[in-house]
XYZ file of C-alpha atoms in Angstrom:
518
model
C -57.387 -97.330 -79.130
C -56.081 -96.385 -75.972
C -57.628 -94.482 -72.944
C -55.835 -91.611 -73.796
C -56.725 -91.703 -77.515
C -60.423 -91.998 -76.507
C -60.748 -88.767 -73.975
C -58.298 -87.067 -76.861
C -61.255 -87.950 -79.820
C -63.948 -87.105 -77.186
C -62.341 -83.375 -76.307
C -61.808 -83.248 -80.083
C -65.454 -84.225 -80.869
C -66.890 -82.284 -78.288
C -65.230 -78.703 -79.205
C -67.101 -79.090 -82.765
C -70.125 -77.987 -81.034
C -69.063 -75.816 -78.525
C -68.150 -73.970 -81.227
C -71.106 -73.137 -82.574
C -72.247 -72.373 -79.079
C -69.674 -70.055 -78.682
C -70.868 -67.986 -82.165
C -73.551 -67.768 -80.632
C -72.381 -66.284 -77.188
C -69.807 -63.767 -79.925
C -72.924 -62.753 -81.563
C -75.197 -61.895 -78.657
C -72.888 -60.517 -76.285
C -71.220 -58.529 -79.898
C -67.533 -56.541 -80.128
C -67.493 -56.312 -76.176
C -67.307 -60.027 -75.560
C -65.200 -61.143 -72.297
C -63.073 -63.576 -72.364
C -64.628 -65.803 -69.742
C -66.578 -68.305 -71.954
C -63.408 -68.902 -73.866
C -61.224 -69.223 -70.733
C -64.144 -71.421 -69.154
C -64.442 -73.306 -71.779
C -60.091 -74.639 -71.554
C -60.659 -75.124 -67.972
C -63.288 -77.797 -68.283
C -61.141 -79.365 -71.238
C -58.231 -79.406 -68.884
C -59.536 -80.731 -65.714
C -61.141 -83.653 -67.859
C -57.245 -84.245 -69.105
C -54.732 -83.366 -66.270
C -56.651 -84.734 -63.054
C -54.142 -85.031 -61.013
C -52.452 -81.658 -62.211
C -55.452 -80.326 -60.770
C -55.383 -81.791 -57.562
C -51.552 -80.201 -57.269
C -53.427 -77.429 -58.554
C -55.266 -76.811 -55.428
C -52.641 -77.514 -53.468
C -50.494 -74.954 -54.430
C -53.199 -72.487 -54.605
C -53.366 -72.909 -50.765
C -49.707 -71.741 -50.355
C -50.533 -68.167 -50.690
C -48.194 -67.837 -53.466
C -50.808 -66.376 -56.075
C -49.995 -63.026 -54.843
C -46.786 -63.484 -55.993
C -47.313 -64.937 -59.024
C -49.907 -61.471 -59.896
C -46.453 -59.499 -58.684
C -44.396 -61.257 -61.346
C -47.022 -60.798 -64.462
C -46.730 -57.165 -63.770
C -42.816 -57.251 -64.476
C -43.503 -55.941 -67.978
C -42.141 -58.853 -70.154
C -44.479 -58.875 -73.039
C -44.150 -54.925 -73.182
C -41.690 -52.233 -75.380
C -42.364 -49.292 -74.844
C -44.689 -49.056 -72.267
C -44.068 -47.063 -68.879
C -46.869 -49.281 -66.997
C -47.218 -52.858 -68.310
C -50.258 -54.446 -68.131
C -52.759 -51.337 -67.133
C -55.766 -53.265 -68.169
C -54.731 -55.997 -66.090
C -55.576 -53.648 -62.737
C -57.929 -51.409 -63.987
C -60.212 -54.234 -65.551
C -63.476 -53.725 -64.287
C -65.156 -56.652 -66.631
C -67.953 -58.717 -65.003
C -66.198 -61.687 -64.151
C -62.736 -60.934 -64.879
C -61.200 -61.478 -62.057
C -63.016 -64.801 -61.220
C -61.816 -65.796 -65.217
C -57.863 -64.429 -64.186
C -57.703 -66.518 -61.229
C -59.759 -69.570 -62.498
C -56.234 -69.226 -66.002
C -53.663 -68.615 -62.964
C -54.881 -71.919 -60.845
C -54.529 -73.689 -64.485
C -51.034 -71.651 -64.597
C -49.617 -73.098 -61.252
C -50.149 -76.682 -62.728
C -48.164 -75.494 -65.772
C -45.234 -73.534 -64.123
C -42.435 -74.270 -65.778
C -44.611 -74.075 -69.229
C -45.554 -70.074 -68.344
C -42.039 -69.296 -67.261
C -40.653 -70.725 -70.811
C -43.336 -68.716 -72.606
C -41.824 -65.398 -70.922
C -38.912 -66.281 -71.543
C -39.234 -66.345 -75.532
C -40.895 -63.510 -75.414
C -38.725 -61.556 -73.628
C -36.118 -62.799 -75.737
C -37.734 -61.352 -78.789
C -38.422 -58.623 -76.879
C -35.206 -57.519 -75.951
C -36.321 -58.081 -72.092
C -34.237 -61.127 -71.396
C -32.739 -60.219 -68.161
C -36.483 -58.806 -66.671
C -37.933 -61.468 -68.059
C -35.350 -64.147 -66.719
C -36.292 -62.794 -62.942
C -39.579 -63.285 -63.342
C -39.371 -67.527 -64.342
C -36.859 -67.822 -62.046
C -39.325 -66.084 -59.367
C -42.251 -68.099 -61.133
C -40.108 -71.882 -60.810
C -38.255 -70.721 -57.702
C -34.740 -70.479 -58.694
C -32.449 -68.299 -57.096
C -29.545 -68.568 -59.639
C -29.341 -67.248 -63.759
C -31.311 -69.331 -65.958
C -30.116 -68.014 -69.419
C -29.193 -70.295 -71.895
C -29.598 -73.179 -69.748
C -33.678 -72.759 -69.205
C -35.353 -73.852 -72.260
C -33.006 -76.853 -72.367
C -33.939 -78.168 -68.686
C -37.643 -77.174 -69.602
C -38.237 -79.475 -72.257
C -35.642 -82.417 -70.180
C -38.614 -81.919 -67.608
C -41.575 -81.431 -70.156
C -40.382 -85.015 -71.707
C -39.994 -86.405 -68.371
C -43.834 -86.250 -67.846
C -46.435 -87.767 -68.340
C -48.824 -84.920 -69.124
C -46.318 -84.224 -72.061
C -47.336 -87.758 -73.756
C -51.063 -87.043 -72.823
C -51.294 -83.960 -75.083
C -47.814 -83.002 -76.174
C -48.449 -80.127 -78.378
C -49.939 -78.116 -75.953
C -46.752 -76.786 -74.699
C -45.121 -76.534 -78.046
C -47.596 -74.818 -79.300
C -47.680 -72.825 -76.765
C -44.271 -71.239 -77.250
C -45.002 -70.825 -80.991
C -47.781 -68.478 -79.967
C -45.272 -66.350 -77.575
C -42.526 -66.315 -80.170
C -45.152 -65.174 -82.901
C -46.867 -62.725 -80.519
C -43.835 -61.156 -79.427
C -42.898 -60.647 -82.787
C -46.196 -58.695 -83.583
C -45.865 -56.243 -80.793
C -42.542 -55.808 -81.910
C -43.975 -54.534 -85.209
C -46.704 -52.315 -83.881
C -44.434 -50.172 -82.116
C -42.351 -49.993 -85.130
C -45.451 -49.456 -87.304
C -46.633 -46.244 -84.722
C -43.093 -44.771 -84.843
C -43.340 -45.052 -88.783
C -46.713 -43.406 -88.730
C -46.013 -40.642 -86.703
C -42.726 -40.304 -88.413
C -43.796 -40.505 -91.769
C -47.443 -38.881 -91.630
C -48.979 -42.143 -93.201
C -50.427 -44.976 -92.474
C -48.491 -48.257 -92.359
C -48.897 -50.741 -95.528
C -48.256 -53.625 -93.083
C -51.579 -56.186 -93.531
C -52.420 -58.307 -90.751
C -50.817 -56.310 -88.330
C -52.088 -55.688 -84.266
C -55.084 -53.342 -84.349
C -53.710 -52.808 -80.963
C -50.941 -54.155 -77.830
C -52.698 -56.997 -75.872
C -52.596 -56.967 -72.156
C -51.272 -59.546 -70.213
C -55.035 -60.818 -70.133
C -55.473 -60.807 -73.343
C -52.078 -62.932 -73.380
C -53.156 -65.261 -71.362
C -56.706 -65.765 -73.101
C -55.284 -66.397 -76.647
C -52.741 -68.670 -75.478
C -54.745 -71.015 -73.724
C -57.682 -70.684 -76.059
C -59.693 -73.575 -76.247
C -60.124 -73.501 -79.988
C -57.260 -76.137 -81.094
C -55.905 -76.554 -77.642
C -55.200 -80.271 -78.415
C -53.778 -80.272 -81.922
C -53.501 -76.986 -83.190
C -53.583 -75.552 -85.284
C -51.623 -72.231 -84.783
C -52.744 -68.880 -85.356
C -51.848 -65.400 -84.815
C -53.626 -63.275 -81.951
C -54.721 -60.796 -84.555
C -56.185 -63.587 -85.812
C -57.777 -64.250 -82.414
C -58.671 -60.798 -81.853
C -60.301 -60.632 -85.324
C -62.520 -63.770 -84.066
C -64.137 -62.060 -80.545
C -64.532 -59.307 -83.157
C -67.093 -60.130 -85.403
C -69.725 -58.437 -86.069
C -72.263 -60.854 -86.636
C -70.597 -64.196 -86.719
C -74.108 -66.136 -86.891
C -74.082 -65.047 -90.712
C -70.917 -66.464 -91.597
C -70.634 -70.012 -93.191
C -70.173 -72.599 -90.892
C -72.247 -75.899 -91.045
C -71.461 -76.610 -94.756
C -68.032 -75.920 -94.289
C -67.418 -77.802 -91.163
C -68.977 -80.550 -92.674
C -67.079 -80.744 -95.742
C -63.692 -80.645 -93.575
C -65.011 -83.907 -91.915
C -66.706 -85.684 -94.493
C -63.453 -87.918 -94.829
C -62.509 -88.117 -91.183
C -65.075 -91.667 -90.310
C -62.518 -93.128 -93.540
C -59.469 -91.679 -92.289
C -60.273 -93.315 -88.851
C -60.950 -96.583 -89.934
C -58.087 -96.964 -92.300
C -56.146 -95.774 -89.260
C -57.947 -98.291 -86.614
C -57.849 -101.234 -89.025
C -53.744 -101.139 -90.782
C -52.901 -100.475 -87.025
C -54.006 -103.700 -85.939
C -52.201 -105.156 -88.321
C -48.938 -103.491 -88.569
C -48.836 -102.014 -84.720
C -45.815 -99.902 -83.962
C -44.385 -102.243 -80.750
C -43.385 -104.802 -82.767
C -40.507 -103.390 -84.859
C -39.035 -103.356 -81.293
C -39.637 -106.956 -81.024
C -36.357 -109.891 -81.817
C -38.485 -111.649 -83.880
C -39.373 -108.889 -86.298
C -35.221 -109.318 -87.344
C -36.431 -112.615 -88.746
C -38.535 -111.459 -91.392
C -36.655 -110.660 -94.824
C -35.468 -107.313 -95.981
C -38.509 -106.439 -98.163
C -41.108 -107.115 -94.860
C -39.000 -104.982 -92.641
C -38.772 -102.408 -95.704
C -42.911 -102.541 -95.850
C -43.360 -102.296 -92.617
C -42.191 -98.784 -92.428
C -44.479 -98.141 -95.551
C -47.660 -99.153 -93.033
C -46.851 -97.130 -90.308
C -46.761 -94.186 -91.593
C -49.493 -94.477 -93.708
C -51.217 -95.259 -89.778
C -49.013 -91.860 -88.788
C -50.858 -90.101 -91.400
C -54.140 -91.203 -91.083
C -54.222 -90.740 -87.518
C -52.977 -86.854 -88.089
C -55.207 -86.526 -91.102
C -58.412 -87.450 -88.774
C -57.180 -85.687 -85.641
C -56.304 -82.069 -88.097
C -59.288 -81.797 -89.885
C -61.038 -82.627 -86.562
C -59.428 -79.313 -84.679
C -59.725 -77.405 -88.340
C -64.044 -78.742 -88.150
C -63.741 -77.128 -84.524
C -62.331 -73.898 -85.460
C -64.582 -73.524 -88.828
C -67.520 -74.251 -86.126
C -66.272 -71.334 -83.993
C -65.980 -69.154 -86.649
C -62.235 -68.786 -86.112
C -60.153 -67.526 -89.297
C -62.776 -66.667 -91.295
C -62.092 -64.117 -93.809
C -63.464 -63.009 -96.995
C -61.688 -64.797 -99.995
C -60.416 -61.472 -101.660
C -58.393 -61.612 -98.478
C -56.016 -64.280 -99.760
C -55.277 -65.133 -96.721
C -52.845 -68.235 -96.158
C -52.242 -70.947 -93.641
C -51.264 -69.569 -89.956
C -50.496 -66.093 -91.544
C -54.152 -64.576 -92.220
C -54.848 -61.901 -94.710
C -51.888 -61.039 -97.246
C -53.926 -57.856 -98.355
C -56.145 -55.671 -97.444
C -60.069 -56.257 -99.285
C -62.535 -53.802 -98.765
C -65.802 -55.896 -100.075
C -68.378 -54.228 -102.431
C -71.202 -53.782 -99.884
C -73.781 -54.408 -102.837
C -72.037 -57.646 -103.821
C -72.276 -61.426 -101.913
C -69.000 -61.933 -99.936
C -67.657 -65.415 -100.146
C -65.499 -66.933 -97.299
C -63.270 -68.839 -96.506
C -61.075 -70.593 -93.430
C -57.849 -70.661 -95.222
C -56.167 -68.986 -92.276
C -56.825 -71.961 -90.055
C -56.014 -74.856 -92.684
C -53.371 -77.293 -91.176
C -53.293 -80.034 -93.656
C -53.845 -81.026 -97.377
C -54.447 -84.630 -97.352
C -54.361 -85.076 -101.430
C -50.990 -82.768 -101.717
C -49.394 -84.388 -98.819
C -50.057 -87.728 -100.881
C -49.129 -86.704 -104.184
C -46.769 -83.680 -104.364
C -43.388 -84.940 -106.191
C -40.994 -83.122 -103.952
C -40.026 -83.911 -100.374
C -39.647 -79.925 -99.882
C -43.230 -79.802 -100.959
C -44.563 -82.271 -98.724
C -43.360 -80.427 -96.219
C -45.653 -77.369 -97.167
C -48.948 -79.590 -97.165
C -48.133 -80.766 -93.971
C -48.630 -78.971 -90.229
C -49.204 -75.566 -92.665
C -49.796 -73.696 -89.832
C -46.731 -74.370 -87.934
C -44.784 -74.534 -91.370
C -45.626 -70.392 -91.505
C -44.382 -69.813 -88.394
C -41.257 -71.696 -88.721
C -40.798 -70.314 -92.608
C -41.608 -66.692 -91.411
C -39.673 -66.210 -88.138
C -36.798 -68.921 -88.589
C -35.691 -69.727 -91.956
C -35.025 -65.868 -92.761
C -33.054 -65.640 -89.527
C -30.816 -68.996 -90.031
C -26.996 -67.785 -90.456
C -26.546 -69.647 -93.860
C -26.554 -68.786 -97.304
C -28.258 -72.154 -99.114
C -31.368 -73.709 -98.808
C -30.009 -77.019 -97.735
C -28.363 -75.463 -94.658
C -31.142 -73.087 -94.109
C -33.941 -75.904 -93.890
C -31.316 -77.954 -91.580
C -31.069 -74.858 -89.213
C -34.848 -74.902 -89.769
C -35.788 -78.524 -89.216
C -33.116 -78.304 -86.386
C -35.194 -75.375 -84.435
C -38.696 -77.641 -85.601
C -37.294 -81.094 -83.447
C -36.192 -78.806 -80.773
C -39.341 -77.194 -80.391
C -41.093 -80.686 -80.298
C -38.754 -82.218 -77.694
C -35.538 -84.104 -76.708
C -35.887 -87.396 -78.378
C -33.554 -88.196 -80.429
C -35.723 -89.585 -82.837
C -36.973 -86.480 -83.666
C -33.370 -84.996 -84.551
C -32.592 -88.049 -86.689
C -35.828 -87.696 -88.389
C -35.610 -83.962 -88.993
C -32.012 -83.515 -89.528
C -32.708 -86.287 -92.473
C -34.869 -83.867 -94.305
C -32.207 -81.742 -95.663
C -29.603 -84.586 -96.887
C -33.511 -85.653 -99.229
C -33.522 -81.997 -100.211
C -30.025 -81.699 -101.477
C -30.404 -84.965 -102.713
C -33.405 -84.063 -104.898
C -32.385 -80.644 -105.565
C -28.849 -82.385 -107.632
C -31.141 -84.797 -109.287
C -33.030 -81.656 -110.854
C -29.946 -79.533 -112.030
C -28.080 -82.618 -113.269
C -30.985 -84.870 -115.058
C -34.279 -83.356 -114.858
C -33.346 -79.916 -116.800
C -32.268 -81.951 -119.872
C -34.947 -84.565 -120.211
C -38.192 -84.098 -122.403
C -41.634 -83.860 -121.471
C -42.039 -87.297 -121.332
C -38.778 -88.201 -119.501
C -39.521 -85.255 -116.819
C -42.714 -87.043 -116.367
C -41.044 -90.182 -115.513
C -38.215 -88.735 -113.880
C -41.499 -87.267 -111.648
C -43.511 -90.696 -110.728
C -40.102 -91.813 -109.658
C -39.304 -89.156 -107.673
C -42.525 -89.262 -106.064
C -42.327 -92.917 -105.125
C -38.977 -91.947 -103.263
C -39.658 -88.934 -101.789
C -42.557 -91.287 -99.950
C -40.115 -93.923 -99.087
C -37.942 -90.944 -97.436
C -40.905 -89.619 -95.318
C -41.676 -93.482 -94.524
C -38.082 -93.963 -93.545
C -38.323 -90.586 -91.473
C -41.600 -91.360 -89.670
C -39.827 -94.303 -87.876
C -37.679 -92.234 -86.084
C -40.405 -89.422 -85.329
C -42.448 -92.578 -83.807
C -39.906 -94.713 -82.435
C -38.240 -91.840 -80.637
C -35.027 -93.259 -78.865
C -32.143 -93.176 -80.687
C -31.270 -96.763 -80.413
C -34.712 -97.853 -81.721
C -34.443 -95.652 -84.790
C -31.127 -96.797 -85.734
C -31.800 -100.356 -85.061
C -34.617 -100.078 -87.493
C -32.719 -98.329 -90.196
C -30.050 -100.396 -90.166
C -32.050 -103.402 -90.742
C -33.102 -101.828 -93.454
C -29.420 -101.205 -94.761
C -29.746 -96.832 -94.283
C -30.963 -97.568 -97.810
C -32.765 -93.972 -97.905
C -29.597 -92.425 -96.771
C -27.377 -93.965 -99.257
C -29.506 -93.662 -101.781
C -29.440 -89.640 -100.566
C -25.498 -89.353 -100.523
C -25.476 -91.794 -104.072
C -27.839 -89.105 -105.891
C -26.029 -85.836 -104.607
C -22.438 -87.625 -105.886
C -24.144 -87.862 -109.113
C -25.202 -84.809 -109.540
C -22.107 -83.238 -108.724
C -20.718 -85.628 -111.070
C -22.781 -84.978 -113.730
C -21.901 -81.147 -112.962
C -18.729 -80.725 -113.058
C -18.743 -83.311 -116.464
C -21.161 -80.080 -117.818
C -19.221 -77.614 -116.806
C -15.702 -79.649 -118.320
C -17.736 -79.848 -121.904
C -18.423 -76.240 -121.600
C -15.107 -75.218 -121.132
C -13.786 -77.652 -124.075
């Protein structure tokens, strides 16, 4: 394992316990909890990661320029309808606070650019693009328009540094929180007009029990709790967490230790096929040499390695949430992955309430494995993040069809992790394997028997692994030249074999439709 890799396991490792600290500090200091210990807690994690970040740090905080920076939050970006932004922001008067404000704003100035782009996507959503866009260009100091240009030479720079390799979903993550959050003030505003329009009380669940303030923002955003790897959740969801009432009874050992029961396997299996198959060498002339069905396997190993590394690093950050206490709910809830509740449950106060940390599950290692269909794998996988990208992009793509609305989807998912172009080859392969597998259904699955569907299934499955193989290499690889080099020593047997099933479907369509007609 590399450096890196090691301080990465030993943040991860260490926020298991910290957790339960921090139920602790929840349940003694109760509802009116600060948000100090939290933000304390991400500034020791991030001055153990970004050293020299936070030697620049200090630098810049010697320029004077914090004033400034405190004169741009209060532009109002994350606001609607407010005629002050922010009042809580000056009128705070919690022990600590300001110490806590300054302590996130000298982690802010290391992270410029990252805090303007955040802004910006919420402003976006907002309908505040043109407030917003003054106050990253005042944050980055530009002097000319930004808009549409801004995100694009944010992430150019993001993937220019190193800090981006060192913990690259920070960022990303990051923006998914702004986009989501901006989306949920959005709907309490609309939720109070309703209200006071409509004399009743809105049937929205999971909705903001009230408008954060900028502080607020900037706590849940840069929360410790899955800082590293995710996984995402709302702020209600946050808010619900400093909430509780008496977090100390919820479950949390058992739990926490039946998310990492599999994690010392997953880590070996990782450590050990990695040494074997490591990723350089598909880069290497000689690896040209070996025959087809060796350069075929070896995409088989690593990303078997890609998913054991994720599977040990999720349930990790999921062990370190559970441990917090973060996204617990009662069952009755039925709350799912990223989303929280989906109703509202009133428990029987003479009745045991059973938990559970659905809300904060970002993998299932056994349906990841074993589902059939490549669309389903993709459900098992990141669940989190797949919400958010299923609940405020796929409704909002400008097509019609699922195969064009999961490309439009998958095409927003390998933006939001970067420029490579790995990660658009990868992603942008996904929906080809969909349509692909979607003909093969309409054309031969509906007309089989039980037992032919069941074959027709282990065969699917064993390709729809082969296409997730075949797109790991270019999520791994990255550059473009790398990817194709690898998949044309392979033939661009998964894409053929894509384009060769879709022709036969149609085939096999329009010869159904033709006997119909006769």
């Amino acid at each position: 394992m590399s450096p890196e890799e090691l301080v990465y396991l030993g943040i991860l490792s260490a926020s298991i316990p910290v957790g339960f600290l921090f139920r602790f500090l929840i349940d003694t200091a109760g509802p009116d909890l600060d948000s100090n210990e939290v933000l304390s807690a991400l500034l020791g994690l991030r001055s153990r990661t970004f050293t020299q970040q936070i030697l620049n740090l200090w630098t810049s905080e010697l320029t004077g320029g914090e004033a400034q920076m405190l004169r741009n939050y209060s532009c109002g970006a994350l606001t609607l309808n407010s005629e002050e932004p922010f009042p809580e922001l000056r009128s705070s008067s919690k022990a600590g606070g300001g110490i806590a404000l300054r302590s996130d704003y000298l982690y802010y100035n290391m992270w410029d650019p990252h805090l303007a782009f955040a802004l910006y996507s919420v402003g976006n959503m907002a309908d505040y693009k043109d407030q917003l866009e003054e106050c990253a260009m005042s944050i980055i100091g530009l002097d000319f328009p930004l808009s549409p240009l801004f995100p694009f030479s944010h992430l150019v720079w993001l993937s220019s540094t190193n800090t981006f390799c060192q913990c690259h979903s920070t960022p990303a993550d990051t923006k998914g929180q702004m986009v989501s959050l901006a989306n949920e003030v959005q709907s309490y505003h609309l939720e109070r007009k309703q209200e006071v329009s409509s004399f009743t009380k809105s049937p929205v669940v999971g909705g903001l029990s009230h408008e954060p303030s900028l502080y607020d923002v900037i706590s849940y955003s840069y929360c410790y709790v899955g800082i590293m790897t995710g996984p995402f959740f709302r702020y209600q969801t946050y808010a619900d967490w400093l909430q509780q009432s008496s977090p100390l009874s919820l479950p949390g050992k058992e739990p926490c230790l039946q998310r990492l029961k599999m994690v010392p396997v997953y880590g070996a299996l990782f450590i050990t096929v990695n040494s074997v198959f490591p990723l350089g060498y598909v880069r290497a002339e000689e690896f040209l040499e070996h025959n087809y069905f060796y350069r075929f396997f070896y995409m088989v190993a690593v990303f078997f390695v890609f998913r054991m590394r994720f599977y040990s690093a999720w349930c990790g950050a999921e062990a370190g949430c559970i441990s917090a206490g973060l996204g617990c709910y009662p069952k009755g809830a039925l709350s799912k992955p990223g989303g929280g509740p989906t109703v509202n449950y009133s428990p029987d106060p003479d009745a045991a309430v059973e938990y559970d940390f659905k809300t904060i599950q970002n993998i299932d290692c056994y349906n990841t494995d074993f589902c059939v269909k490549v669309r389903h794998g993709m459900r098992y996988w990141n669940m989190t993040v797949q919400w958010w990208l299923h609940h405020y992009i796929y409704p909002n793509a400008p097509f019609r069809s699922y195969a064009l609305r999961a490309g439009w989807t998958m095409l927003i998912s390998a933006y939001w992790h970067g420029l490579h172009a790995g990660y658009y080859l990868s992603f942008l392969t996904i929906p080809l394997c969909i349509a692909a597998e979607t003909a093969m259904e309409a054309s031969i699955r509906a007309h089989l028997g039980p037992v032919g569907q069941k074959t027709f299934d282990w065969i699917h499955w064993f390709l729809k692994m082969r296409a997730y193989d075949y797109m790991c290499m270019g999520f791994v690889l990255l550059k473009a030249g790398d990817t194709i080099n690898y998949w044309s020593s392979i033939y661009f047997v998964i894409h053929i074999v894509a384009v060769v099933c879709i022709a036969v479907g149609q085939c096999m369509k329009g010869g159904s439709k033709k006997e119909r007609r006769e």
